[in-house]
mmCIF file of C-alpha atoms and ligand atoms in Angstrom:
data_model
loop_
_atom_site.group_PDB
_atom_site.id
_atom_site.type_symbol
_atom_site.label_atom_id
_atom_site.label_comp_id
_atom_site.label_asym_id
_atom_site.label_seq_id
_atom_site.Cartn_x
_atom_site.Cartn_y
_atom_site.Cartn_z
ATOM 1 C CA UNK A 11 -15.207 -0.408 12.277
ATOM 2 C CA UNK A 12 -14.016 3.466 11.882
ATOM 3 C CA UNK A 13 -14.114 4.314 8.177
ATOM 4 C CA UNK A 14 -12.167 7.405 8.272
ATOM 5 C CA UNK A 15 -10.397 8.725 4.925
ATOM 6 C CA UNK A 16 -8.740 11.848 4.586
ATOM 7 C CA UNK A 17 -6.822 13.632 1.652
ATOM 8 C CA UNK A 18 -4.292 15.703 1.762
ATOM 9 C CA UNK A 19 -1.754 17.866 -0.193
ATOM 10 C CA UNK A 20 -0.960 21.706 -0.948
ATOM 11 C CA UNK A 21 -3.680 23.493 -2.243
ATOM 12 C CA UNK A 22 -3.855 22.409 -6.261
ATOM 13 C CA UNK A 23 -2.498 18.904 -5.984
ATOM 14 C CA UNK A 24 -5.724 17.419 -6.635
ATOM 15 C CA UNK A 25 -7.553 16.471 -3.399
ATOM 16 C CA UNK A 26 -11.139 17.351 -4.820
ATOM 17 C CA UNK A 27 -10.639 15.668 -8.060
ATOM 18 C CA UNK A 28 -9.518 12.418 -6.650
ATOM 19 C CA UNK A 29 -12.179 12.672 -4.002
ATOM 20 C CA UNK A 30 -14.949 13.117 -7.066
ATOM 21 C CA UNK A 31 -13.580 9.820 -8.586
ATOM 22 C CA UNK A 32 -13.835 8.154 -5.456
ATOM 23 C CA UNK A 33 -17.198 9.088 -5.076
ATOM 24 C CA UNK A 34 -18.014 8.182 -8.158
ATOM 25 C CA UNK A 35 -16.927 4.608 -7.545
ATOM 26 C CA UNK A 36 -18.374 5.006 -4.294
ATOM 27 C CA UNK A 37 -22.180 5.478 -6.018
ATOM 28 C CA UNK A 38 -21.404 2.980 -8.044
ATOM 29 C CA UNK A 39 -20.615 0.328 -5.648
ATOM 30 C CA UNK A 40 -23.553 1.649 -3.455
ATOM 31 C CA UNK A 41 -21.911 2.233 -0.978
ATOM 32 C CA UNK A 42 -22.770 4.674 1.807
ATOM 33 C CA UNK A 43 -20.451 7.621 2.538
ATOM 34 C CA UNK A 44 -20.461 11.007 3.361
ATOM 35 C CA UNK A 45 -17.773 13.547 1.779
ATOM 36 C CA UNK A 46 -17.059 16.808 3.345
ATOM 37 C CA UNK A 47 -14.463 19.866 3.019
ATOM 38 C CA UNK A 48 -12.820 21.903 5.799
ATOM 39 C CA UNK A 49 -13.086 23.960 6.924
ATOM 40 C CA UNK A 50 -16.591 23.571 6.493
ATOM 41 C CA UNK A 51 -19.390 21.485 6.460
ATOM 42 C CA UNK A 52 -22.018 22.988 8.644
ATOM 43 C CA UNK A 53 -23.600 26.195 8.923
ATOM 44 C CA UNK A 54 -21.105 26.989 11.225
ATOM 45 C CA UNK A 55 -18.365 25.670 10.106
ATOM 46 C CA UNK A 56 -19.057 27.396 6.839
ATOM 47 C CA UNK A 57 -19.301 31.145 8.704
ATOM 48 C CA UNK A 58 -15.822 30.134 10.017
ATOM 49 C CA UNK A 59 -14.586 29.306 6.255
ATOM 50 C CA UNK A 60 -15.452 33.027 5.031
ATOM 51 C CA UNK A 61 -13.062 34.335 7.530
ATOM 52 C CA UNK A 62 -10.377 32.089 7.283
ATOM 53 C CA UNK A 63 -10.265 32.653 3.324
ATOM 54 C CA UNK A 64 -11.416 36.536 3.456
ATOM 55 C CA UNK A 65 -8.372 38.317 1.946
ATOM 56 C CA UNK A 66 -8.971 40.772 4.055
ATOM 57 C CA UNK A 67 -8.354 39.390 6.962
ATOM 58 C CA UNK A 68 -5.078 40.082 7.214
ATOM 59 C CA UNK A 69 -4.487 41.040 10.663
ATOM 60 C CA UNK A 70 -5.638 37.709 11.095
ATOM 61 C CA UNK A 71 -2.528 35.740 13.629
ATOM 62 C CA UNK A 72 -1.188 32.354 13.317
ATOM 63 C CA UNK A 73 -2.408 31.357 16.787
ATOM 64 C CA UNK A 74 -6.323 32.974 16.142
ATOM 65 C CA UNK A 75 -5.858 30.989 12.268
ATOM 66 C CA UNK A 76 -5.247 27.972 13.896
ATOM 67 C CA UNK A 77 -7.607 27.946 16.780
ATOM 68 C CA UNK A 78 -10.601 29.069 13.708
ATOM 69 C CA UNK A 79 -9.878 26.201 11.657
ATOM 70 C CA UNK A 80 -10.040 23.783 15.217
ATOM 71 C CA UNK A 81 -13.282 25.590 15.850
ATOM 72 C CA UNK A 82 -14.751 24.587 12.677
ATOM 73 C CA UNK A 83 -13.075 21.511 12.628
ATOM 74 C CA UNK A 84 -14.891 20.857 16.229
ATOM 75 C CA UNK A 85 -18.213 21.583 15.079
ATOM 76 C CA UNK A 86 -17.922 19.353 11.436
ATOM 77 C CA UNK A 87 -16.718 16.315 13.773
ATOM 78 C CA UNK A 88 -19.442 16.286 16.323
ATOM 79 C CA UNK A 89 -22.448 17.537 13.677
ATOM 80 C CA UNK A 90 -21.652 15.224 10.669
ATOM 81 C CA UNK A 91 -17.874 12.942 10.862
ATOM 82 C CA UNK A 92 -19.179 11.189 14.278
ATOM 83 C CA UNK A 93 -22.701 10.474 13.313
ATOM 84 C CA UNK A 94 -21.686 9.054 9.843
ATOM 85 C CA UNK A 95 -19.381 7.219 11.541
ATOM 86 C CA UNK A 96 -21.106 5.405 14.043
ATOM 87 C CA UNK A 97 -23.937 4.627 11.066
ATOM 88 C CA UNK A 98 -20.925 3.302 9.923
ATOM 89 C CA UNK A 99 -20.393 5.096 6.600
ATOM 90 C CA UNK A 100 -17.494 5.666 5.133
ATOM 91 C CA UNK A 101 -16.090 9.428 5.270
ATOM 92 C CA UNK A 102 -14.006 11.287 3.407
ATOM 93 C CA UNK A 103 -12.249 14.407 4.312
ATOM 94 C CA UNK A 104 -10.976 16.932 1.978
ATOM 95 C CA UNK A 105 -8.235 17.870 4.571
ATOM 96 C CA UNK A 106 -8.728 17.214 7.954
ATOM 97 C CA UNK A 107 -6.276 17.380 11.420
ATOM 98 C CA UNK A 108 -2.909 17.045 9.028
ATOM 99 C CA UNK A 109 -3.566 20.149 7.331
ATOM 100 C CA UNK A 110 -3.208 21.838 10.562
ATOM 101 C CA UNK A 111 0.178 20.415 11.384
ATOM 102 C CA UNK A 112 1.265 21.108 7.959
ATOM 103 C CA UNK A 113 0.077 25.052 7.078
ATOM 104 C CA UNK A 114 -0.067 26.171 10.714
ATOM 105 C CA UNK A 115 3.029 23.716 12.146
ATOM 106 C CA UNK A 116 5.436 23.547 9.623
ATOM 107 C CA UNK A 117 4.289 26.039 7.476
ATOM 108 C CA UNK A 118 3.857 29.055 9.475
ATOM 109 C CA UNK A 119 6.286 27.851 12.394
ATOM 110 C CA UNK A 120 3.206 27.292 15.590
ATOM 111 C CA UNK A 121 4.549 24.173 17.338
ATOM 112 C CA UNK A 122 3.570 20.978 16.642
ATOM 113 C CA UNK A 123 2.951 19.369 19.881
ATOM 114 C CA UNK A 124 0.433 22.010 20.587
ATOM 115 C CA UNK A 125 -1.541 21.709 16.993
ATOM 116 C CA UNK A 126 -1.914 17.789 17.896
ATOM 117 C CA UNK A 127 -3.525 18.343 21.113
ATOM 118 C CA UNK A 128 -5.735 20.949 19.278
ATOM 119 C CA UNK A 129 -6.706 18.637 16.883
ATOM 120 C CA UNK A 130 -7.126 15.984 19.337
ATOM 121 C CA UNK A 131 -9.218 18.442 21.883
ATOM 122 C CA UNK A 132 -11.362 19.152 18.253
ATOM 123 C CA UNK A 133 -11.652 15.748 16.851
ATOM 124 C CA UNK A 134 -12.656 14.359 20.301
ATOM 125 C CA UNK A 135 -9.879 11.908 19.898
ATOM 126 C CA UNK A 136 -11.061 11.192 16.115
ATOM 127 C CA UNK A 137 -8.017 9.651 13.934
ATOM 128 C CA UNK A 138 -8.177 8.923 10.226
ATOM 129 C CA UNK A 139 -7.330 5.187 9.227
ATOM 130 C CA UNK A 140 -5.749 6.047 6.477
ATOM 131 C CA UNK A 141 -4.557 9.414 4.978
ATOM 132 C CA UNK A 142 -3.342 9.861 0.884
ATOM 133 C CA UNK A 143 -1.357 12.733 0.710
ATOM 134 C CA UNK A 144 -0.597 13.862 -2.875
ATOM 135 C CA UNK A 145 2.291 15.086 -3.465
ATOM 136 C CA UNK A 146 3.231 17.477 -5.838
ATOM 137 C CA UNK A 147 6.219 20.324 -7.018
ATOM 138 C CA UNK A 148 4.675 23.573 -5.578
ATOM 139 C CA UNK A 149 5.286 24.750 -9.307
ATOM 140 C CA UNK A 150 2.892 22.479 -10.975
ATOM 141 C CA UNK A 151 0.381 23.267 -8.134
ATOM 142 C CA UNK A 152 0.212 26.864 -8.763
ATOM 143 C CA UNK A 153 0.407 26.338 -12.886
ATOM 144 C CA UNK A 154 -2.606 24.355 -12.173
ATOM 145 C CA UNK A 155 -4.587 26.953 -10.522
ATOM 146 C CA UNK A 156 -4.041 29.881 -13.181
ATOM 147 C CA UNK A 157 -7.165 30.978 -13.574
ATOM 148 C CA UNK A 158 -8.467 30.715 -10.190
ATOM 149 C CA UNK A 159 -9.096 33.762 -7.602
ATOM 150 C CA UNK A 160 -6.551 33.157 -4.703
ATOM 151 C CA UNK A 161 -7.966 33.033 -1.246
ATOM 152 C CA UNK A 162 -5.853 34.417 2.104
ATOM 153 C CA UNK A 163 -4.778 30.421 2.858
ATOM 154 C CA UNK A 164 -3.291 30.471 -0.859
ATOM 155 C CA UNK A 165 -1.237 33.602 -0.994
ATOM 156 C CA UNK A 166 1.247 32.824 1.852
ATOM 157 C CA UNK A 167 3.643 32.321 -1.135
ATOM 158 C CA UNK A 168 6.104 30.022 -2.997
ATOM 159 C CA UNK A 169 8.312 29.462 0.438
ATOM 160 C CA UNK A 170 5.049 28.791 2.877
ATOM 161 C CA UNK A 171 3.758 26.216 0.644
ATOM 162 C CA UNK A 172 7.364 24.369 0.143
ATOM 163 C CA UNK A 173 7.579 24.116 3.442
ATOM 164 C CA UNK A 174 3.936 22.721 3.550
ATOM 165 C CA UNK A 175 5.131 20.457 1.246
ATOM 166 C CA UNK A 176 8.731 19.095 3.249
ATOM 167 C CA UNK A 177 5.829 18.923 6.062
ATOM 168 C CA UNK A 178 3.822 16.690 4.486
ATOM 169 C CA UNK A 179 5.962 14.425 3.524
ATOM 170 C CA UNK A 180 7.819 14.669 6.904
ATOM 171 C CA UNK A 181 5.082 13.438 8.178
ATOM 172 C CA UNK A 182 4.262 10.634 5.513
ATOM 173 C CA UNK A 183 7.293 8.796 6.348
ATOM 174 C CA UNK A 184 6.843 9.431 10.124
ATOM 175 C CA UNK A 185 3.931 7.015 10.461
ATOM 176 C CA UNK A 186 4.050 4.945 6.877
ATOM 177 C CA UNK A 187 0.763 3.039 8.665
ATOM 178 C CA UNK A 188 -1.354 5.759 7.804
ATOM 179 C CA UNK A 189 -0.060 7.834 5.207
ATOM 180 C CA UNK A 190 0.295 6.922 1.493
ATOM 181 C CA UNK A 191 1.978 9.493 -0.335
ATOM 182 C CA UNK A 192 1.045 9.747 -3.560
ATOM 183 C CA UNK A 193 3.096 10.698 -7.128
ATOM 184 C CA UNK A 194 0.014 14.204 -7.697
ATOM 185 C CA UNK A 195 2.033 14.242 -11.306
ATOM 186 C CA UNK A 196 0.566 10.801 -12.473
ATOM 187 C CA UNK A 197 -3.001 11.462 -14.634
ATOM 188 C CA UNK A 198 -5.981 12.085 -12.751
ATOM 189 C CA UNK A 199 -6.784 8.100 -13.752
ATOM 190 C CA UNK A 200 -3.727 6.826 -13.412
ATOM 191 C CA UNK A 201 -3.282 8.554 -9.666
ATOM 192 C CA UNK A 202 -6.984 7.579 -9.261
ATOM 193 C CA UNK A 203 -6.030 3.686 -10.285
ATOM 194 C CA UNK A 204 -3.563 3.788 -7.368
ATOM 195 C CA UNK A 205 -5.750 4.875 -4.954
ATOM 196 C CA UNK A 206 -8.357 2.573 -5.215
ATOM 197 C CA UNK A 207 -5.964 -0.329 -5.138
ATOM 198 C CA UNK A 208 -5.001 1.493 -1.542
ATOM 199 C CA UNK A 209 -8.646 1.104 -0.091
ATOM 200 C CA UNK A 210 -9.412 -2.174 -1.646
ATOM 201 C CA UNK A 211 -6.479 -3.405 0.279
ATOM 202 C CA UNK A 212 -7.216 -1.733 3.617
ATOM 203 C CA UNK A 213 -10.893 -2.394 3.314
ATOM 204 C CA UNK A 214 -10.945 -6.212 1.908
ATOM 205 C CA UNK A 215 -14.328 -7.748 1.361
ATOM 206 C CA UNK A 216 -16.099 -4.237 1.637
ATOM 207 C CA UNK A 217 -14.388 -2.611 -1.447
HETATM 208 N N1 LIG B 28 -3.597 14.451 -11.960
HETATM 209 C C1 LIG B 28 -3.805 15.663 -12.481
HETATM 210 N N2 LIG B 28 -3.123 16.061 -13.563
HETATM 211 C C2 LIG B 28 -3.332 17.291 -14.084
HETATM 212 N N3 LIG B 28 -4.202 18.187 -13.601
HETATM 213 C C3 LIG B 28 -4.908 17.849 -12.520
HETATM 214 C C4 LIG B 28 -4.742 16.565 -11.900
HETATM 215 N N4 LIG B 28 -5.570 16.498 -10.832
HETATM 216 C C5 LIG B 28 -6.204 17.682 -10.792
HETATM 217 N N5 LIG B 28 -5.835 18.491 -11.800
HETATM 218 C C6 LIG B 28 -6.310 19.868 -12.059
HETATM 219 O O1 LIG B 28 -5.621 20.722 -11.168
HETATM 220 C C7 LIG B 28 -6.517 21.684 -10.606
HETATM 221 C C8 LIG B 28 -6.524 21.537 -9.090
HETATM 222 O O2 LIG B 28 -7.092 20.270 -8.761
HETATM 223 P P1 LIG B 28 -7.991 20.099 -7.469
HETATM 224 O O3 LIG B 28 -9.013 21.178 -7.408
HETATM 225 O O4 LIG B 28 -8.466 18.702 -7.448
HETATM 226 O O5 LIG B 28 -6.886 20.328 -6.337
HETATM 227 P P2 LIG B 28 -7.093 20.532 -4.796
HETATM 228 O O6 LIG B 28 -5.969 19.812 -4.160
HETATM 229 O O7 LIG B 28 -8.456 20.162 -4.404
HETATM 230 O O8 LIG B 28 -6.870 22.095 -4.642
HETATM 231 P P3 LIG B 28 -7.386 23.085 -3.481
HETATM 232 O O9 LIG B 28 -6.535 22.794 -2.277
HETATM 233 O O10 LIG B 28 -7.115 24.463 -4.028
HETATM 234 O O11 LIG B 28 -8.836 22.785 -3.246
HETATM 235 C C9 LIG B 28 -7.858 21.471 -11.246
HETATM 236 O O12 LIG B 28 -7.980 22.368 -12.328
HETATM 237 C C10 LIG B 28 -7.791 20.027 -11.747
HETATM 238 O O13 LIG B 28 -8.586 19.814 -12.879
HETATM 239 MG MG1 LIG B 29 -9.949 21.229 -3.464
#
């Protein structure tokens, strides 16, 4: 059984920190998972990350962005998502294939058919079973991150990352099977609470 979880969200919604209390619960339980970021992951991966978030790289185009981010995407799936998988581990994403069809699809415009068979092409066919995306005012997300260095991915803006936002949740209530959207105001324990009643349901008797 494929034990794929991803999270998702505009950057400041609260991925990481829900991820951390899963994990947490996780250890507790003993149970055996593996929790990676993208882009990044592996050595590679990780060399990719520094130019994807370099400010400087701003000659950097949509199409090259999105085709980095498959590349390291590519190289996480077959080094450590796959393996954990078939050892069959849970793993959890901090962003995964939706994040490309919501910053490079509906946030910078790249069509969408075309960023799914990217993602399928880098995933090697890899789906997650279930996908919480957290939802949040693009407001609150940036209030959260005050004191925080931007990186290249986080200064597109106030109307890139609403339309990131419309994305995701386009996309939530295309395919309700997978995607849970979450309320990102709630407390992080309250939010966290929610969650876990998610994955208990979806994986009875393991959970
Ligand atoms: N439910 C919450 N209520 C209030 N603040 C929160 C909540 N969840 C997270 N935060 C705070 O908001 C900030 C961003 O949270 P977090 O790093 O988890 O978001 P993220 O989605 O991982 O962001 P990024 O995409 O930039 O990695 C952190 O300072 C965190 O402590
Ligand atoms: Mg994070």
């Amino acid at each position: 059984m494929k034990r794929l979880i991803t999270f998702e969200g505009i950057d400041g919604s609260g991925k990481s920190t829900q991820i951390r209390l899963v994990c947490k619960r996780f250890d507790a339980l003993g149970l055996q998972y593996t929790a990676v970021r993208e882009p990044g992951g592996t050595r590679i991966s990780e060399k990719i990350r520094e130019i994807l978030l370099q400010k400087e790289n701003l000659e950097l185009t949509a199409a090259a962005e999105s085709l980095l981010f498959q590349a390291a995407r590519a190289q996480l799936t077959a080094e450590v998502i796959l393996p954990a998988l078939r050892e069959g581990k849970f793993v959890i994403c901090d962003r995964f294939t939706d994040s490309s069809l919501a910053y490079q699809g509906f946030g910078r415009g790249l069509d969408l058919n075309t960023l799914e068979t990217l993602n399928n092409y880098a995933t090697q066919d890899t789906q997650p079973d279930l996908t919480f995306i957290i939802d949040i005012k693009v407001a609150t997300a940036i209030s959260r991150r005050s004191i925080k260095v931007t990186d290249r991915m986080e200064s597109g803006g106030d109307a890139f990352m609403e339309r990131i936002r419309r994305g995701y949740i386009e996309l939530a209530r295309g395919n309700p099977g997978r995607y849970r959207l979450m309320n990102g105001n709630l407390k992080e324990r309250e939010l966290f609470q929610q969650i876990w009643n998610i994955l208990q349901e979806k994986y009875v008797g393991v959970l």
